[in-house]
CSV table of C-alpha atoms in Angstrom, one decimal:
chain,number,residue,atom,x,y,z
A,1,MET,CA,-7.1,-37.4,-106.2
A,2,LYS,CA,-9.9,-39.4,-104.6
A,3,PRO,CA,-13.2,-39.5,-106.4
A,4,ARG,CA,-16.0,-37.7,-104.6
A,5,ARG,CA,-18.6,-39.8,-103.0
A,6,ALA,CA,-22.2,-39.3,-104.0
A,7,GLU,CA,-24.2,-37.7,-101.3
A,8,LYS,CA,-26.8,-40.0,-99.9
A,9,SER,CA,-30.4,-38.9,-100.2
A,10,PRO,CA,-32.2,-38.5,-96.9
A,11,GLN,CA,-34.5,-41.3,-96.0
A,12,VAL,CA,-37.9,-39.9,-97.1
A,13,ALA,CA,-41.1,-41.8,-97.8
A,14,SER,CA,-41.4,-42.4,-101.5
A,15,ALA,CA,-44.6,-42.6,-103.5
A,16,GLY,CA,-43.2,-45.3,-105.8
A,17,PHE,CA,-44.9,-44.2,-108.9
A,18,TYR,CA,-41.8,-44.2,-111.0
A,19,VAL,CA,-39.6,-47.2,-111.5
A,20,PRO,CA,-36.0,-46.7,-113.0
A,21,GLY,CA,-36.3,-49.6,-115.5
A,22,GLU,CA,-39.7,-48.5,-116.7
A,23,PHE,CA,-39.2,-44.7,-116.6
A,24,ARG,CA,-40.6,-42.9,-119.7
A,25,PRO,CA,-40.1,-39.1,-120.1
A,26,ASP,CA,-43.5,-38.7,-121.7
A,27,GLN,CA,-45.0,-39.8,-118.4
A,28,SER,CA,-42.7,-37.7,-116.2
A,29,VAL,CA,-44.5,-35.0,-114.2
A,30,GLY,CA,-41.3,-32.8,-114.5
A,31,TYR,CA,-41.1,-33.2,-118.2
A,32,LEU,CA,-44.8,-32.5,-118.7
A,33,MET,CA,-44.7,-29.4,-116.4
A,34,ARG,CA,-41.6,-28.1,-118.2
A,35,ASN,CA,-43.4,-28.4,-121.5
A,36,VAL,CA,-46.5,-26.7,-120.2
A,37,ILE,CA,-44.4,-23.9,-118.7
A,38,GLY,CA,-42.6,-23.6,-122.0
A,39,SER,CA,-45.9,-23.3,-123.9
A,40,ILE,CA,-47.2,-20.7,-121.5
A,41,ARG,CA,-44.0,-18.7,-121.7
A,42,GLU,CA,-44.0,-18.9,-125.5
A,43,ARG,CA,-47.6,-17.7,-125.8
A,44,ALA,CA,-47.0,-14.9,-123.2
A,45,ASN,CA,-43.9,-13.8,-125.1
A,46,THR,CA,-45.8,-13.7,-128.4
A,47,ARG,CA,-48.6,-11.6,-126.8
A,48,LEU,CA,-46.2,-9.2,-124.9
A,49,ALA,CA,-43.9,-8.8,-128.0
A,50,VAL,CA,-46.3,-6.0,-129.1
A,51,HIS,CA,-45.0,-4.1,-126.1
A,52,ASP,CA,-41.4,-4.9,-127.1
A,53,LEU,CA,-40.9,-7.2,-124.1
A,54,THR,CA,-39.3,-10.6,-123.7
A,55,TYR,CA,-39.8,-13.1,-120.9
A,56,VAL,CA,-36.6,-11.9,-119.2
A,57,GLN,CA,-38.0,-8.4,-119.3
A,58,TRP,CA,-41.7,-8.7,-118.6
A,59,LEU,CA,-41.4,-11.0,-115.7
A,60,PRO,CA,-39.1,-8.8,-113.6
A,61,LEU,CA,-41.1,-5.8,-114.7
A,62,TYR,CA,-44.3,-7.5,-113.3
A,63,LYS,CA,-42.5,-8.6,-110.1
A,64,LEU,CA,-41.4,-5.0,-109.5
A,65,ALA,CA,-45.0,-3.8,-110.0
A,66,MET,CA,-46.1,-6.5,-107.5
A,67,GLN,CA,-43.4,-5.3,-105.1
A,68,GLN,CA,-41.8,-8.7,-105.0
A,69,GLY,CA,-38.2,-7.4,-105.3
A,70,ASN,CA,-36.6,-4.1,-105.7
A,71,THR,CA,-32.9,-4.8,-106.4
A,72,VAL,CA,-31.2,-6.8,-109.1
A,73,ALA,CA,-30.1,-9.4,-106.4
A,74,SER,CA,-33.6,-9.8,-105.0
A,75,LEU,CA,-35.2,-10.2,-108.4
A,76,ALA,CA,-32.5,-12.6,-109.5
A,77,ARG,CA,-33.2,-14.8,-106.4
A,78,GLU,CA,-37.0,-14.5,-106.7
A,79,LEU,CA,-36.9,-15.5,-110.4
A,80,GLU,CA,-34.0,-18.0,-110.1
A,81,ILE,CA,-32.1,-16.1,-112.8
A,82,ASP,CA,-28.4,-15.4,-112.8
A,83,ALA,CA,-27.6,-11.9,-111.4
A,84,GLY,CA,-25.6,-11.0,-114.5
A,85,ALA,CA,-28.5,-11.8,-116.8
A,86,MET,CA,-30.8,-9.9,-114.5
A,87,THR,CA,-28.5,-6.9,-114.7
A,88,ARG,CA,-28.6,-7.0,-118.5
A,89,SER,CA,-32.4,-7.3,-118.5
A,90,MET,CA,-32.6,-4.2,-116.2
A,91,ASP,CA,-30.2,-2.4,-118.5
A,92,ARG,CA,-32.6,-3.0,-121.4
A,93,LEU,CA,-35.7,-2.0,-119.4
A,94,GLU,CA,-33.8,1.2,-118.2
A,95,ALA,CA,-32.9,2.0,-121.9
A,96,LYS,CA,-36.6,1.6,-122.8
A,97,GLY,CA,-37.6,4.1,-120.0
A,98,LEU,CA,-39.5,1.5,-118.0
A,99,VAL,CA,-37.2,1.2,-115.0
A,100,ARG,CA,-34.8,3.6,-113.3
A,101,ARG,CA,-32.1,2.9,-110.7
A,102,GLU,CA,-32.0,4.8,-107.4
A,103,ARG,CA,-29.1,4.6,-105.0
A,104,SER,CA,-30.1,4.0,-101.4
A,105,THR,CA,-29.6,7.0,-99.1
A,106,SER,CA,-28.8,4.8,-96.1
A,107,ASP,CA,-26.4,2.3,-97.9
A,108,ARG,CA,-24.6,3.6,-101.0
A,109,ARG,CA,-23.8,0.0,-102.0
A,110,VAL,CA,-27.6,-0.7,-102.6
A,111,VAL,CA,-29.2,0.3,-105.8
A,112,PHE,CA,-33.0,0.1,-105.9
A,113,LEU,CA,-35.0,-0.6,-109.1
A,114,VAL,CA,-38.0,1.7,-109.5
A,115,LEU,CA,-40.7,1.5,-112.2
A,116,THR,CA,-41.2,4.7,-114.2
A,117,ALA,CA,-44.7,5.8,-115.0
A,118,GLU,CA,-44.4,4.1,-118.4
A,119,GLY,CA,-43.0,1.0,-116.7
A,120,ARG,CA,-46.1,0.9,-114.4
A,121,LYS,CA,-48.3,1.3,-117.5
A,122,VAL,CA,-46.7,-1.5,-119.3
A,123,ALA,CA,-46.6,-3.8,-116.2
A,124,ARG,CA,-50.4,-3.3,-115.8
A,125,LYS,CA,-50.8,-5.1,-119.2
A,126,VAL,CA,-49.1,-8.3,-118.0
A,127,PRO,CA,-51.9,-9.7,-115.8
A,128,ALA,CA,-54.4,-9.6,-118.6
A,129,VAL,CA,-52.0,-11.3,-121.0
A,130,LEU,CA,-51.1,-14.0,-118.4
A,131,SER,CA,-54.8,-14.5,-117.6
A,132,GLU,CA,-55.6,-15.0,-121.3
A,133,VAL,CA,-52.7,-17.4,-121.8
A,134,LEU,CA,-53.4,-19.5,-118.7
A,135,ASN,CA,-57.1,-19.6,-119.4
A,136,GLY,CA,-56.3,-20.9,-122.9
A,137,HIS,CA,-54.1,-23.6,-121.4
A,138,LEU,CA,-56.9,-24.6,-119.0
A,139,GLN,CA,-59.5,-24.8,-121.7
A,140,GLY,CA,-61.9,-27.7,-121.0
A,141,PHE,CA,-61.1,-27.9,-117.3
A,142,SER,CA,-64.0,-27.5,-114.9
A,143,ASN,CA,-63.6,-25.1,-112.0
A,144,GLU,CA,-63.2,-28.1,-109.7
A,145,GLU,CA,-60.5,-29.6,-111.8
A,146,TRP,CA,-58.6,-26.3,-111.8
A,147,GLN,CA,-58.9,-26.0,-108.1
A,148,LEU,CA,-57.7,-29.7,-107.8
A,149,LEU,CA,-54.7,-29.0,-110.1
A,150,LEU,CA,-53.7,-26.0,-107.9
A,151,GLN,CA,-54.0,-28.2,-104.8
A,152,PHE,CA,-51.8,-30.9,-106.4
A,153,LEU,CA,-49.2,-28.4,-107.5
A,154,ASN,CA,-49.1,-26.8,-104.1
A,155,ARG,CA,-48.7,-30.3,-102.5
A,156,MET,CA,-45.8,-31.0,-104.8
A,157,LEU,CA,-44.2,-27.7,-103.8
A,158,ALA,CA,-44.6,-28.5,-100.2
A,159,ASN,CA,-43.1,-32.0,-100.8
A,160,GLY,CA,-40.2,-30.4,-102.5
A,161,GLN,CA,-39.6,-28.0,-99.6
A,162,GLY,CA,-39.7,-31.0,-97.2
A,163,LEU,CA,-37.1,-32.8,-99.3
A,164,ARG,CA,-34.9,-29.7,-99.3
A,165,GLU,CA,-35.2,-29.3,-95.6
A,166,ALA,CA,-34.5,-32.9,-95.0
A,167,ALA,CA,-31.4,-32.7,-97.1
A,168,THR,CA,-30.0,-29.6,-95.4
A,169,GLY,CA,-31.2,-30.3,-91.9
């Protein structure tokens, strides 16, 4: 069996900030962002635990409230979570009376996820908790620094999208 050849990266202009022989994880944007996200998630989980919710439950609950998905498959794609894990999460939310499943009348294969009245009530608590947690993580930032951070992160997302398109196009 022949070994697989590594795919070549598309030729894309590189910023050159990181050098392989000098790479330090504590200076890695990805490492630092992952740690910040982990800290935000941990604080949000702690605050939402009083509502008997975990991250894999409150996030899809909130997405349903925001109408950013209405099936297990669409939520799994949106949140980049395995469909099986999303199904288990929806099972728990359904058992808590926060979500119900409704079969589509036009396509029996499709099952929609619908928030119950209690689910909408609980989902309304998420923005306040996230605002508090994010504001805590942004303590000491000026409004200008916060706006600049948002611009930088959006630019990184756009760069990532460009890399993805270059690799597939």
